Short mmCIF file of C-alpha atoms in Angstrom, two decimals:
data_model
loop_
_atom_site.label_atom_id
_atom_site.label_comp_id
_atom_site.label_asym_id
_atom_site.label_seq_id
_atom_site.Cartn_x
_atom_site.Cartn_y
_atom_site.Cartn_z
CA UNK A 1 -3.15 2.38 27.49
CA UNK A 2 -6.64 3.71 28.19
CA UNK A 3 -5.36 7.26 28.65
CA UNK A 4 -3.27 6.95 25.49
CA UNK A 5 -6.43 5.94 23.62
CA UNK A 6 -8.37 8.92 25.00
CA UNK A 7 -5.70 11.38 23.84
CA UNK A 8 -5.49 9.64 20.46
CA UNK A 9 -9.26 9.77 19.88
CA UNK A 10 -9.57 13.41 20.96
CA UNK A 11 -6.72 14.48 18.69
CA UNK A 12 -8.06 12.40 15.82
CA UNK A 13 -11.48 13.98 16.18
CA UNK A 14 -10.02 17.50 16.00
CA UNK A 15 -7.99 16.79 12.90
CA UNK A 16 -10.71 14.86 11.10
CA UNK A 17 -13.12 17.74 11.71
CA UNK A 18 -10.62 20.23 10.26
CA UNK A 19 -9.42 17.94 7.46
CA UNK A 20 -9.26 18.95 3.82
CA UNK A 21 -11.84 16.73 2.18
CA UNK A 22 -11.14 17.39 -1.49
CA UNK A 23 -8.26 17.59 -3.92
CA UNK A 24 -4.98 19.27 -3.03
CA UNK A 25 -2.33 21.35 -4.76
CA UNK A 26 1.40 20.70 -4.78
CA UNK A 27 2.97 17.62 -3.19
CA UNK A 28 -0.24 16.83 -1.31
CA UNK A 29 -2.04 16.43 -4.62
CA UNK A 30 0.91 14.36 -5.80
CA UNK A 31 0.47 11.97 -2.90
CA UNK A 32 -3.22 11.74 -3.71
CA UNK A 33 -2.67 10.68 -7.30
CA UNK A 34 0.16 8.34 -6.29
CA UNK A 35 -2.21 6.60 -3.88
CA UNK A 36 -4.97 6.40 -6.49
CA UNK A 37 -2.59 5.00 -9.11
CA UNK A 38 -0.64 2.83 -6.69
CA UNK A 39 1.64 0.27 -8.30
CA UNK A 40 4.29 -1.59 -6.30
CA UNK A 41 7.10 -1.38 -8.81
CA UNK A 42 10.43 0.36 -8.32
CA UNK A 43 10.13 2.43 -11.50
CA UNK A 44 6.69 3.68 -10.41
CA UNK A 45 7.72 4.51 -6.85
CA UNK A 46 11.05 6.23 -7.37
CA UNK A 47 9.91 9.38 -9.18
CA UNK A 48 12.27 12.10 -7.97
CA UNK A 49 14.52 9.59 -6.20
CA UNK A 50 14.25 6.79 -3.67
CA UNK A 51 14.64 9.32 -0.86
CA UNK A 52 11.31 10.84 -1.95
CA UNK A 53 9.52 7.58 -2.70
CA UNK A 54 8.06 7.05 0.82
CA UNK A 55 6.89 3.57 -0.22
CA UNK A 56 5.20 2.45 3.02
CA UNK A 57 3.43 5.78 3.39
CA UNK A 58 2.10 5.67 -0.18
CA UNK A 59 0.98 2.06 0.36
CA UNK A 60 -0.92 3.10 3.50
CA UNK A 61 -2.51 5.99 1.60
CA UNK A 62 -3.50 3.64 -1.22
CA UNK A 63 -5.20 1.33 1.29
CA UNK A 64 -7.02 4.25 2.94
CA UNK A 65 -8.15 5.67 -0.42
CA UNK A 66 -9.75 2.37 -1.37
CA UNK A 67 -11.70 2.35 1.89
CA UNK A 68 -13.08 5.87 1.50
CA UNK A 69 -13.70 5.25 -2.22
CA UNK A 70 -16.50 2.95 -1.07
CA UNK A 71 -18.20 6.11 0.25
CA UNK A 72 -17.56 8.11 -2.91
CA UNK A 73 -14.47 10.12 -1.95
CA UNK A 74 -11.15 8.33 -2.45
CA UNK A 75 -8.89 11.34 -1.84
CA UNK A 76 -10.17 12.06 1.66
CA UNK A 77 -8.74 8.72 2.78
CA UNK A 78 -5.27 9.81 1.66
CA UNK A 79 -5.58 13.01 3.68
CA UNK A 80 -7.00 11.20 6.72
CA UNK A 81 -3.78 9.18 6.96
CA UNK A 82 -2.06 12.41 8.07
CA UNK A 83 -4.65 12.92 10.80
CA UNK A 84 -4.06 9.41 12.13
CA UNK A 85 -0.29 9.97 12.20
CA UNK A 86 -0.74 13.23 14.09
CA UNK A 87 -3.06 11.61 16.62
CA UNK A 88 -0.54 8.81 17.27
CA UNK A 89 2.24 11.37 17.73
CA UNK A 90 0.23 13.42 20.24
CA UNK A 91 -0.84 10.36 22.23
CA UNK A 92 2.82 9.33 22.37
CA UNK A 93 3.87 12.79 23.53
CA UNK A 94 1.36 12.56 26.36
CA UNK A 95 2.72 9.14 27.35
CA UNK A 96 6.34 10.28 27.19
CA UNK A 97 5.71 13.25 29.44
CA UNK A 98 3.47 11.38 31.85
CA UNK A 99 5.57 8.23 32.26
CA UNK A 100 9.13 9.39 31.63
CA UNK A 101 9.58 13.16 31.93
CA UNK A 102 7.49 13.99 35.01
CA UNK A 103 6.24 12.33 38.15
CA UNK A 104 3.06 11.23 36.37
CA UNK A 105 1.68 14.76 36.09
CA UNK A 106 -1.25 14.57 33.72
CA UNK A 107 -1.60 18.35 33.45
CA UNK A 108 1.96 18.83 32.18
CA UNK A 109 1.50 15.94 29.74
CA UNK A 110 -1.77 17.42 28.50
CA UNK A 111 -0.34 20.93 28.12
CA UNK A 112 2.65 19.62 26.15
CA UNK A 113 0.28 17.68 23.92
CA UNK A 114 -1.89 20.73 23.22
CA UNK A 115 1.22 22.88 22.74
CA UNK A 116 2.38 20.64 19.91
CA UNK A 117 -1.04 19.77 18.52
CA UNK A 118 -2.11 23.42 18.17
CA UNK A 119 1.18 24.59 16.68
CA UNK A 120 0.79 25.96 13.19
CA UNK A 121 2.68 23.48 11.02
CA UNK A 122 1.69 20.40 13.02
CA UNK A 123 -2.00 21.27 12.72
CA UNK A 124 -1.61 22.17 9.06
CA UNK A 125 0.16 18.95 8.07
CA UNK A 126 -2.36 16.92 10.07
CA UNK A 127 -5.12 18.15 7.76
CA UNK A 128 -3.50 17.72 4.31
CA UNK A 129 -1.96 14.76 2.51
CA UNK A 130 1.65 14.75 3.76
CA UNK A 131 4.03 12.27 5.34
CA UNK A 132 5.53 14.38 8.13
CA UNK A 133 3.02 13.66 10.90
CA UNK A 134 4.09 10.04 10.66
CA UNK A 135 7.71 11.07 11.18
CA UNK A 136 6.64 12.53 14.52
CA UNK A 137 4.59 9.42 15.26
CA UNK A 138 7.57 7.12 14.63
CA UNK A 139 10.04 9.35 16.46
CA UNK A 140 7.89 9.41 19.60
CA UNK A 141 7.28 5.64 19.37
CA UNK A 142 11.03 5.08 19.17
CA UNK A 143 11.56 7.29 22.20
CA UNK A 144 8.96 5.37 24.19
CA UNK A 145 10.68 2.07 23.38
CA UNK A 146 14.11 3.50 24.19
CA UNK A 147 13.04 4.93 27.54
CA UNK A 148 11.15 1.81 28.56
CA UNK A 149 14.30 -0.13 27.68
CA UNK A 150 16.32 2.17 29.92
CA UNK A 151 14.00 1.34 32.81
CA UNK A 152 13.98 -2.40 32.16
CA UNK A 153 15.55 -4.38 35.01
CA UNK A 154 16.33 -7.48 32.97
CA UNK A 155 18.75 -7.47 30.07
CA UNK A 156 16.51 -9.76 28.02
CA UNK A 157 13.57 -7.36 28.23
CA UNK A 158 15.88 -4.48 27.36
CA UNK A 159 17.09 -6.36 24.30
CA UNK A 160 13.54 -7.12 23.17
CA UNK A 161 12.56 -3.46 23.48
CA UNK A 162 15.58 -2.36 21.46
CA UNK A 163 14.77 -4.96 18.83
CA UNK A 164 11.30 -3.47 18.62
CA UNK A 165 12.93 -0.04 18.34
CA UNK A 166 15.01 -1.29 15.40
CA UNK A 167 11.89 -2.58 13.64
CA UNK A 168 10.07 0.72 14.14
CA UNK A 169 13.11 2.63 12.90
CA UNK A 170 13.16 0.49 9.76
CA UNK A 171 9.47 1.11 9.10
CA UNK A 172 10.09 4.81 9.77
CA UNK A 173 12.72 4.76 7.01
CA UNK A 174 10.14 3.28 4.65
CA UNK A 175 7.98 6.32 5.41
CA UNK A 176 10.65 9.06 5.41
CA UNK A 177 14.40 9.55 5.61
CA UNK A 178 13.95 11.50 8.84
CA UNK A 179 14.52 8.10 10.44
CA UNK A 180 18.24 8.41 9.68
CA UNK A 181 18.71 11.48 11.89
CA UNK A 182 18.02 9.63 15.13
CA UNK A 183 20.46 6.79 14.45
CA UNK A 184 23.51 8.48 16.06
CA UNK A 185 21.63 8.79 19.36
CA UNK A 186 20.44 5.18 19.31
CA UNK A 187 23.90 3.94 18.30
CA UNK A 188 25.60 5.76 21.19
CA UNK A 189 23.06 4.34 23.65
CA UNK A 190 23.60 0.82 22.33
CA UNK A 191 27.40 1.09 22.57
CA UNK A 192 27.29 2.53 26.09
CA UNK A 193 24.94 -0.18 27.31
CA UNK A 194 27.04 -2.89 25.67
CA UNK A 195 30.23 -1.53 27.28
CA UNK A 196 28.53 -1.32 30.69
CA UNK A 197 27.25 -4.88 30.27
CA UNK A 198 23.64 -3.74 30.32
CA UNK A 199 23.07 -5.41 26.97
CA UNK A 200 24.71 -8.29 25.15
CA UNK A 201 26.46 -7.34 21.90
CA UNK A 202 24.81 -10.35 20.24
CA UNK A 203 21.50 -8.42 20.32
CA UNK A 204 22.85 -6.58 17.31
CA UNK A 205 21.87 -9.54 15.09
CA UNK A 206 18.12 -9.61 15.88
CA UNK A 207 18.09 -5.82 15.81
CA UNK A 208 19.51 -5.76 12.28
CA UNK A 209 17.01 -8.42 11.20
CA UNK A 210 14.13 -6.47 12.72
CA UNK A 211 15.30 -3.28 11.05
CA UNK A 212 15.51 -4.96 7.64
CA UNK A 213 12.00 -6.32 8.09
CA UNK A 214 10.61 -2.85 8.83
CA UNK A 215 12.66 -1.21 6.08
CA UNK A 216 11.84 -3.89 3.46
CA UNK A 217 9.89 -1.55 1.12
CA UNK A 218 12.71 1.00 1.16
CA UNK A 219 15.42 -1.65 0.80
CA UNK A 220 13.55 -3.21 -2.12
CA UNK A 221 13.66 0.07 -4.03
CA UNK A 222 17.35 0.51 -3.22
CA UNK A 223 18.17 -3.02 -4.35
CA UNK A 224 16.29 -2.52 -7.63
CA UNK A 225 18.20 0.70 -8.28
CA UNK A 226 21.50 -1.02 -7.45
CA UNK A 227 20.87 -3.83 -9.93
CA UNK A 228 19.90 -1.35 -12.61
CA UNK A 229 22.39 1.50 -12.08
CA UNK A 230 25.00 0.27 -9.63
CA UNK A 231 25.48 0.42 -5.87
CA UNK A 232 26.99 3.96 -5.65
CA UNK A 233 24.05 5.45 -7.53
CA UNK A 234 21.52 3.46 -5.47
CA UNK A 235 23.02 4.50 -2.13
CA UNK A 236 23.21 8.17 -3.11
CA UNK A 237 19.71 8.07 -4.54
CA UNK A 238 18.37 6.43 -1.39
CA UNK A 239 20.02 8.89 0.98
CA UNK A 240 19.51 12.23 -0.75
CA UNK A 241 17.62 11.66 -4.02
CA UNK A 242 18.04 14.70 -6.27
CA UNK A 243 18.60 17.00 -3.30
CA UNK A 244 22.25 16.34 -2.44
CA UNK A 245 23.18 20.04 -2.41
CA UNK A 246 20.20 20.89 -0.22
CA UNK A 247 21.10 18.12 2.24
CA UNK A 248 24.67 19.43 2.40
CA UNK A 249 23.36 22.96 2.92
CA UNK A 250 25.17 24.44 -0.10
CA UNK A 251 22.29 24.96 -2.53
CA UNK A 252 21.22 28.48 -3.48
CA UNK A 253 18.29 27.32 -5.60
CA UNK A 254 15.66 28.01 -2.95
CA UNK A 255 17.39 30.92 -1.17
CA UNK A 256 14.69 33.47 -2.16
CA UNK A 257 12.11 31.42 -0.25
CA UNK A 258 14.09 31.15 3.00
CA UNK A 259 12.55 34.28 4.58
CA UNK A 260 9.03 33.17 3.70
CA UNK A 261 9.68 29.73 5.20
CA UNK A 262 11.06 31.26 8.38
CA UNK A 263 8.05 33.56 8.60
CA UNK A 264 5.83 30.50 8.39
CA UNK A 265 7.93 28.74 11.00
CA UNK A 266 7.55 31.59 13.50
CA UNK A 267 3.78 31.03 13.46
CA UNK A 268 4.43 27.81 15.38
CA UNK A 269 5.49 29.82 18.42
CA UNK A 270 2.40 32.00 18.82
CA UNK A 271 1.81 30.46 22.22
CA UNK A 272 3.28 31.80 25.50
CA UNK A 273 3.77 28.24 26.75
CA UNK A 274 6.81 27.98 24.46
CA UNK A 275 8.59 30.17 27.04
CA UNK A 276 9.19 26.95 28.96
CA UNK A 277 11.28 25.61 26.07
CA UNK A 278 14.56 27.40 26.98
CA UNK A 279 14.02 26.35 30.60
CA UNK A 280 13.71 22.73 29.50
CA UNK A 281 16.82 23.03 27.33
CA UNK A 282 18.76 24.47 30.27
CA UNK A 283 17.83 21.71 32.69
CA UNK A 284 18.32 18.99 30.06
CA UNK A 285 21.82 20.21 29.21
CA UNK A 286 23.04 20.26 32.82
CA UNK A 287 24.89 17.37 34.38
CA UNK A 288 21.87 16.73 36.55
CA UNK A 289 19.76 16.12 33.45
CA UNK A 290 18.47 12.55 33.34
CA UNK A 291 18.84 10.02 30.53
CA UNK A 292 15.47 10.81 28.93
CA UNK A 293 16.06 14.57 28.89
CA UNK A 294 19.52 14.19 27.38
CA UNK A 295 18.27 11.89 24.61
CA UNK A 296 15.48 14.31 23.73
CA UNK A 297 17.87 17.27 23.76
CA UNK A 298 20.29 15.42 21.47
CA UNK A 299 17.48 14.59 19.04
CA UNK A 300 16.25 18.20 19.15
CA UNK A 301 19.70 19.53 18.28
CA UNK A 302 20.12 17.10 15.39
CA UNK A 303 16.68 17.71 13.92
CA UNK A 304 16.81 21.49 14.34
CA UNK A 305 20.26 21.65 12.74
CA UNK A 306 19.02 19.66 9.77
CA UNK A 307 15.82 21.67 9.42
CA UNK A 308 17.33 25.14 9.65
CA UNK A 309 19.95 24.45 6.99
CA UNK A 310 17.80 22.33 4.66
CA UNK A 311 16.88 25.18 2.34
CA UNK A 312 14.14 23.86 0.03
CA UNK A 313 10.90 25.33 -1.22
CA UNK A 314 8.81 23.71 1.52
CA UNK A 315 11.41 24.05 4.28
CA UNK A 316 8.86 25.02 6.94
CA UNK A 317 7.18 21.62 6.67
CA UNK A 318 10.37 19.84 7.73
CA UNK A 319 10.09 21.26 11.26
CA UNK A 320 7.69 18.66 12.67
CA UNK A 321 10.26 16.39 14.37
CA UNK A 322 11.95 19.53 15.73
CA UNK A 323 8.66 20.86 17.10
CA UNK A 324 7.93 17.45 18.64
CA UNK A 325 11.24 17.47 20.53
CA UNK A 326 10.70 21.11 21.50
CA UNK A 327 7.29 20.28 23.03
CA UNK A 328 8.90 17.54 25.14
CA UNK A 329 11.62 19.93 26.29
CA UNK A 330 8.99 22.54 27.14
CA UNK A 331 7.26 19.94 29.30
CA UNK A 332 10.53 19.36 31.15
CA UNK A 333 10.85 23.11 31.71
CA UNK A 334 7.28 23.42 32.95
CA UNK A 335 7.73 20.54 35.35
CA UNK A 336 10.99 21.95 36.73
CA UNK A 337 9.50 25.41 37.24
CA UNK A 338 6.23 24.40 38.89
CA UNK A 339 6.95 20.87 40.08
CA UNK A 340 4.59 19.48 42.67
CA UNK A 341 2.60 22.71 42.79
CA UNK A 342 0.82 21.54 39.66
CA UNK A 343 -0.58 18.62 41.63
CA UNK A 344 -2.79 21.07 43.51
CA UNK A 345 -4.61 22.12 40.35
CA UNK A 346 -8.17 20.91 40.36
CA UNK A 347 -10.04 19.59 37.35
CA UNK A 348 -11.61 22.97 36.55
CA UNK A 349 -8.32 24.86 36.77
CA UNK A 350 -6.55 22.26 34.64
CA UNK A 351 -9.30 22.37 32.01
CA UNK A 352 -9.02 26.17 31.89
CA UNK A 353 -5.28 25.96 31.30
CA UNK A 354 -5.79 23.51 28.44
CA UNK A 355 -8.52 25.65 26.86
CA UNK A 356 -6.25 28.70 26.97
CA UNK A 357 -3.34 26.68 25.58
CA UNK A 358 -5.46 25.79 22.53
CA UNK A 359 -7.41 29.06 22.21
CA UNK A 360 -4.43 31.44 22.33
CA UNK A 361 -2.63 30.19 19.19
CA UNK A 362 -5.95 29.72 17.36
CA UNK A 363 -6.83 33.37 17.94
CA UNK A 364 -3.27 34.35 17.06
CA UNK A 365 -3.60 32.70 13.65
CA UNK A 366 -6.74 34.72 12.95
CA UNK A 367 -4.86 37.83 14.09
CA UNK A 368 -1.89 37.08 11.83
CA UNK A 369 -4.25 36.53 8.90
CA UNK A 370 -5.96 39.89 9.54
CA UNK A 371 -2.64 41.69 10.02
CA UNK A 372 -1.20 40.46 6.73
CA UNK A 373 -4.35 41.51 4.89
CA UNK A 374 -4.36 44.94 6.56
CA UNK A 375 -0.73 45.53 5.61
CA UNK A 376 -1.33 44.16 2.11
CA UNK A 377 1.93 42.27 2.61
CA UNK A 378 1.34 39.08 0.64
CA UNK A 379 4.91 37.93 1.39
CA UNK A 380 3.96 34.30 1.77
CA UNK A 381 2.27 33.93 -1.59
CA UNK A 382 3.76 32.67 -4.82
CA UNK A 383 4.98 35.08 -7.49
CA UNK A 384 1.95 34.15 -9.55
CA UNK A 385 -1.12 33.11 -7.62
CA UNK A 386 -2.75 29.75 -8.07
CA UNK A 387 -6.30 30.14 -9.45
CA UNK A 388 -9.13 30.21 -6.90
CA UNK A 389 -6.73 30.00 -3.93
CA UNK A 390 -6.64 32.65 -1.20
CA UNK A 391 -2.88 32.65 -0.69
CA UNK A 392 -2.89 34.45 2.68
CA UNK A 393 -5.51 32.19 4.21
CA UNK A 394 -3.90 29.09 2.70
CA UNK A 395 -0.52 29.76 4.28
CA UNK A 396 -1.49 31.33 7.62
CA UNK A 397 -4.56 29.40 8.79
CA UNK A 398 -3.57 25.80 9.58
CA UNK A 399 -7.01 24.17 9.37
CA UNK A 400 -8.02 23.14 5.86
CA UNK A 401 -11.65 21.95 6.08
CA UNK A 402 -12.72 25.06 4.12
CA UNK A 403 -9.83 24.93 1.62
CA UNK A 404 -11.63 24.03 -1.63
CA UNK A 405 -9.61 25.96 -4.19
CA UNK A 406 -8.34 22.88 -6.05
CA UNK A 407 -11.91 21.55 -6.29
CA UNK A 408 -13.12 24.89 -7.67
CA UNK A 409 -10.28 24.90 -10.20
CA UNK A 410 -11.27 21.41 -11.35
CA UNK A 411 -14.90 22.51 -11.68
CA UNK A 412 -13.75 25.45 -13.82
CA UNK A 413 -11.70 23.10 -15.99
CA UNK A 414 -14.76 20.94 -16.60
CA UNK A 415 -16.95 23.98 -17.21
CA UNK A 416 -14.69 26.21 -19.30
CA UNK A 417 -12.51 23.89 -21.38
CA UNK A 418 -13.17 21.40 -24.14
CA UNK A 419 -13.41 17.70 -23.31
CA UNK A 420 -10.26 17.06 -25.37
CA UNK A 421 -8.23 19.95 -23.91
CA UNK A 422 -4.64 19.55 -22.79
CA UNK A 423 -3.28 21.30 -19.67
CA UNK A 424 0.41 22.10 -19.24
CA UNK A 425 1.98 22.81 -15.86
CA UNK A 426 4.31 21.96 -13.02
CA UNK A 427 3.33 19.49 -10.29
CA UNK A 428 2.05 22.35 -8.09
CA UNK A 429 -1.02 22.84 -10.29
CA UNK A 430 -1.06 19.60 -12.28
CA UNK A 431 -1.38 17.30 -9.27
CA UNK A 432 -5.10 17.82 -8.52
CA UNK A 433 -5.98 17.47 -12.21
CA UNK A 434 -4.12 14.16 -12.44
CA UNK A 435 -5.77 12.99 -9.20
CA UNK A 436 -9.20 13.95 -10.52
CA UNK A 437 -8.52 12.09 -13.74
CA UNK A 438 -7.65 8.96 -11.77
CA UNK A 439 -10.55 9.29 -9.34
CA UNK A 440 -13.23 10.16 -11.90
CA UNK A 441 -12.00 9.55 -15.47
CA UNK A 442 -15.47 9.85 -17.00
CA UNK A 443 -15.93 13.45 -15.87
CA UNK A 444 -12.52 14.46 -17.22
CA UNK A 445 -13.38 13.15 -20.69
CA UNK A 446 -10.42 12.93 -23.05
CA UNK A 447 -8.47 15.75 -21.42
CA UNK A 448 -4.70 15.31 -21.15
CA UNK A 449 -2.47 16.61 -18.38
CA UNK A 450 1.17 17.35 -19.19
CA UNK A 451 3.15 17.66 -15.97
CA UNK A 452 6.74 18.85 -16.41
CA UNK A 453 7.97 16.75 -13.50
CA UNK A 454 8.31 12.98 -13.19
CA UNK A 455 6.71 12.11 -9.88
CA UNK A 456 5.91 8.72 -8.42
CA UNK A 457 5.28 6.87 -11.65
CA UNK A 458 3.98 9.85 -13.64
CA UNK A 459 6.15 10.47 -16.68
CA UNK A 460 6.12 13.62 -18.81
CA UNK A 461 5.46 12.91 -22.50
CA UNK A 462 8.39 13.62 -24.80
CA UNK A 463 8.65 17.05 -26.44
CA UNK A 464 7.46 15.84 -29.84
CA UNK A 465 4.30 14.44 -28.25
CA UNK A 466 3.76 17.71 -26.35
CA UNK A 467 4.10 19.75 -29.56
CA UNK A 468 1.71 17.47 -31.39
CA UNK A 469 -0.86 17.73 -28.58
CA UNK A 470 -0.70 21.53 -28.71
CA UNK A 471 -1.38 21.52 -32.44
CA UNK A 472 -4.15 18.94 -32.31
CA UNK A 473 -6.01 19.97 -29.15
CA UNK A 474 -7.08 23.15 -27.32
CA UNK A 475 -4.20 23.91 -24.92
CA UNK A 476 -4.34 25.66 -21.54
CA UNK A 477 -2.28 26.52 -18.47
CA UNK A 478 -3.26 27.85 -15.05
CA UNK A 479 -0.35 30.29 -14.66
CA UNK A 480 2.04 32.04 -17.02
CA UNK A 481 4.99 30.24 -15.43
CA UNK A 482 3.27 26.94 -16.31
CA UNK A 483 2.70 28.05 -19.89
CA UNK A 484 6.18 29.22 -20.82
CA UNK A 485 7.98 25.82 -20.73
CA UNK A 486 5.32 24.19 -22.93
CA UNK A 487 7.03 22.73 -26.06
CA UNK A 488 5.78 24.32 -29.27
CA UNK A 489 4.26 27.34 -27.48
CA UNK A 490 3.33 30.36 -29.54
CA UNK A 491 1.02 32.95 -27.99
CA UNK A 492 -0.53 33.14 -24.49
CA UNK A 493 -3.94 34.73 -23.98
CA UNK A 494 -6.25 34.94 -20.96
CA UNK A 495 -9.48 33.04 -21.56
CA UNK A 496 -11.86 32.79 -18.65
CA UNK A 497 -10.14 31.39 -15.57
CA UNK A 498 -7.16 30.02 -17.50
CA UNK A 499 -4.55 30.88 -20.10
CA UNK A 500 -5.20 29.72 -23.66
CA UNK A 501 -2.04 28.56 -25.42
CA UNK A 502 -1.54 28.79 -29.16
CA UNK A 503 1.05 26.72 -31.01
CA UNK A 504 3.86 28.20 -33.07
CA UNK A 505 2.88 29.04 -36.63
CA UNK A 506 4.09 26.54 -39.28
CA UNK A 507 6.79 28.91 -40.53
CA UNK A 508 8.31 29.00 -37.03
#
């Protein structure tokens, strides 16, 4: 436990030092304003669907925001939750490799931890407000419980560990639906152990109870939806939300962004240590592969299959559980290649290996950033840039402590627009404005934000209200694509940092 704590604290320190401290764009900003305006009601939590509600995660963010609000910055608490989830995941990876995948080789465990922790998307999502680091934290916790259960000599202890696994899986579901993907593996293990008399079938009852306890926030939303709209709707809404076609892999809506997402994903592998991954896959897939290796390989296949075919706008962010499994498989490969020879490494040699493992991808990110700028190939940026944001740096460099574009945009809003202005836009650009309004309503004056998307309790005003606001107040948008859907829109004209919107003339 002491070593686990050391890894956790070191990882937490790195991510807190590179954390985004201000307001965020896109879904991260959405999580910030959901935490600031937290209300535990089904209609406030559902937003885009129960599958996207993440009730336990939002509750944790709300708690963290209230703590850091005491020090004058409520949104940094929301972002710090991601750093804590990442630190738990990395400490668990170290423990999995050290206790279950190698003969207690600390160097292999440390290298695997650094390999994952310095990967592009893991580092990025550890420093912004997002839920995915906690998916890795729960997945690795579940694996630890499963593998300790496999080693348990007494059936009662094995049953208790699996009951704990069920509770963690339920809580995982209340954070993210990624929890569902591991169920086939756990179910097969349970059936095999029950058939081989390694576990009594009656353990299914406490396991179900423990799962329901952990999943209570998620189940509460599902039950509310079932009472309001029927069981079929509630189940579908809970499983896939409004993304049924994307889950089935048949949607073409986000196809133009697939190449950009895959380009982002390749940045995760700018580390030569990933060469041990195919070796680990090979040894894990052979008949001589042990129970732990086979479980990890099965989870890797399931998560990678889901990720690669889940074509959504932020597809690259869904790779965290896959990367976590890949890091564990790479550790298996490293251990099989070098084996006991690693035991001869001294402290200095081991430290050098770890420094190189972290320094190589860090330098590679700087190199990728410079290369994209030299080629003038802004392939990762949006069609229309978000004001004040350096798109290349935002997408390629994973650390976000110097990412202040949303804060600068808010400052420009306060400086360049009237106190009764109304801003129209999609969630991408509206989220930090809504969060700012919740965090510091006095500074925002009587400004109104019209977000075109219903998200976590936020509801778009009806079209008649939007038209009336445009006629009665100065109206703005950050991008042309945010201006065009505005009800009652007439002309669009650049004014300072933003677009000034004019209403239709009376005769129109």
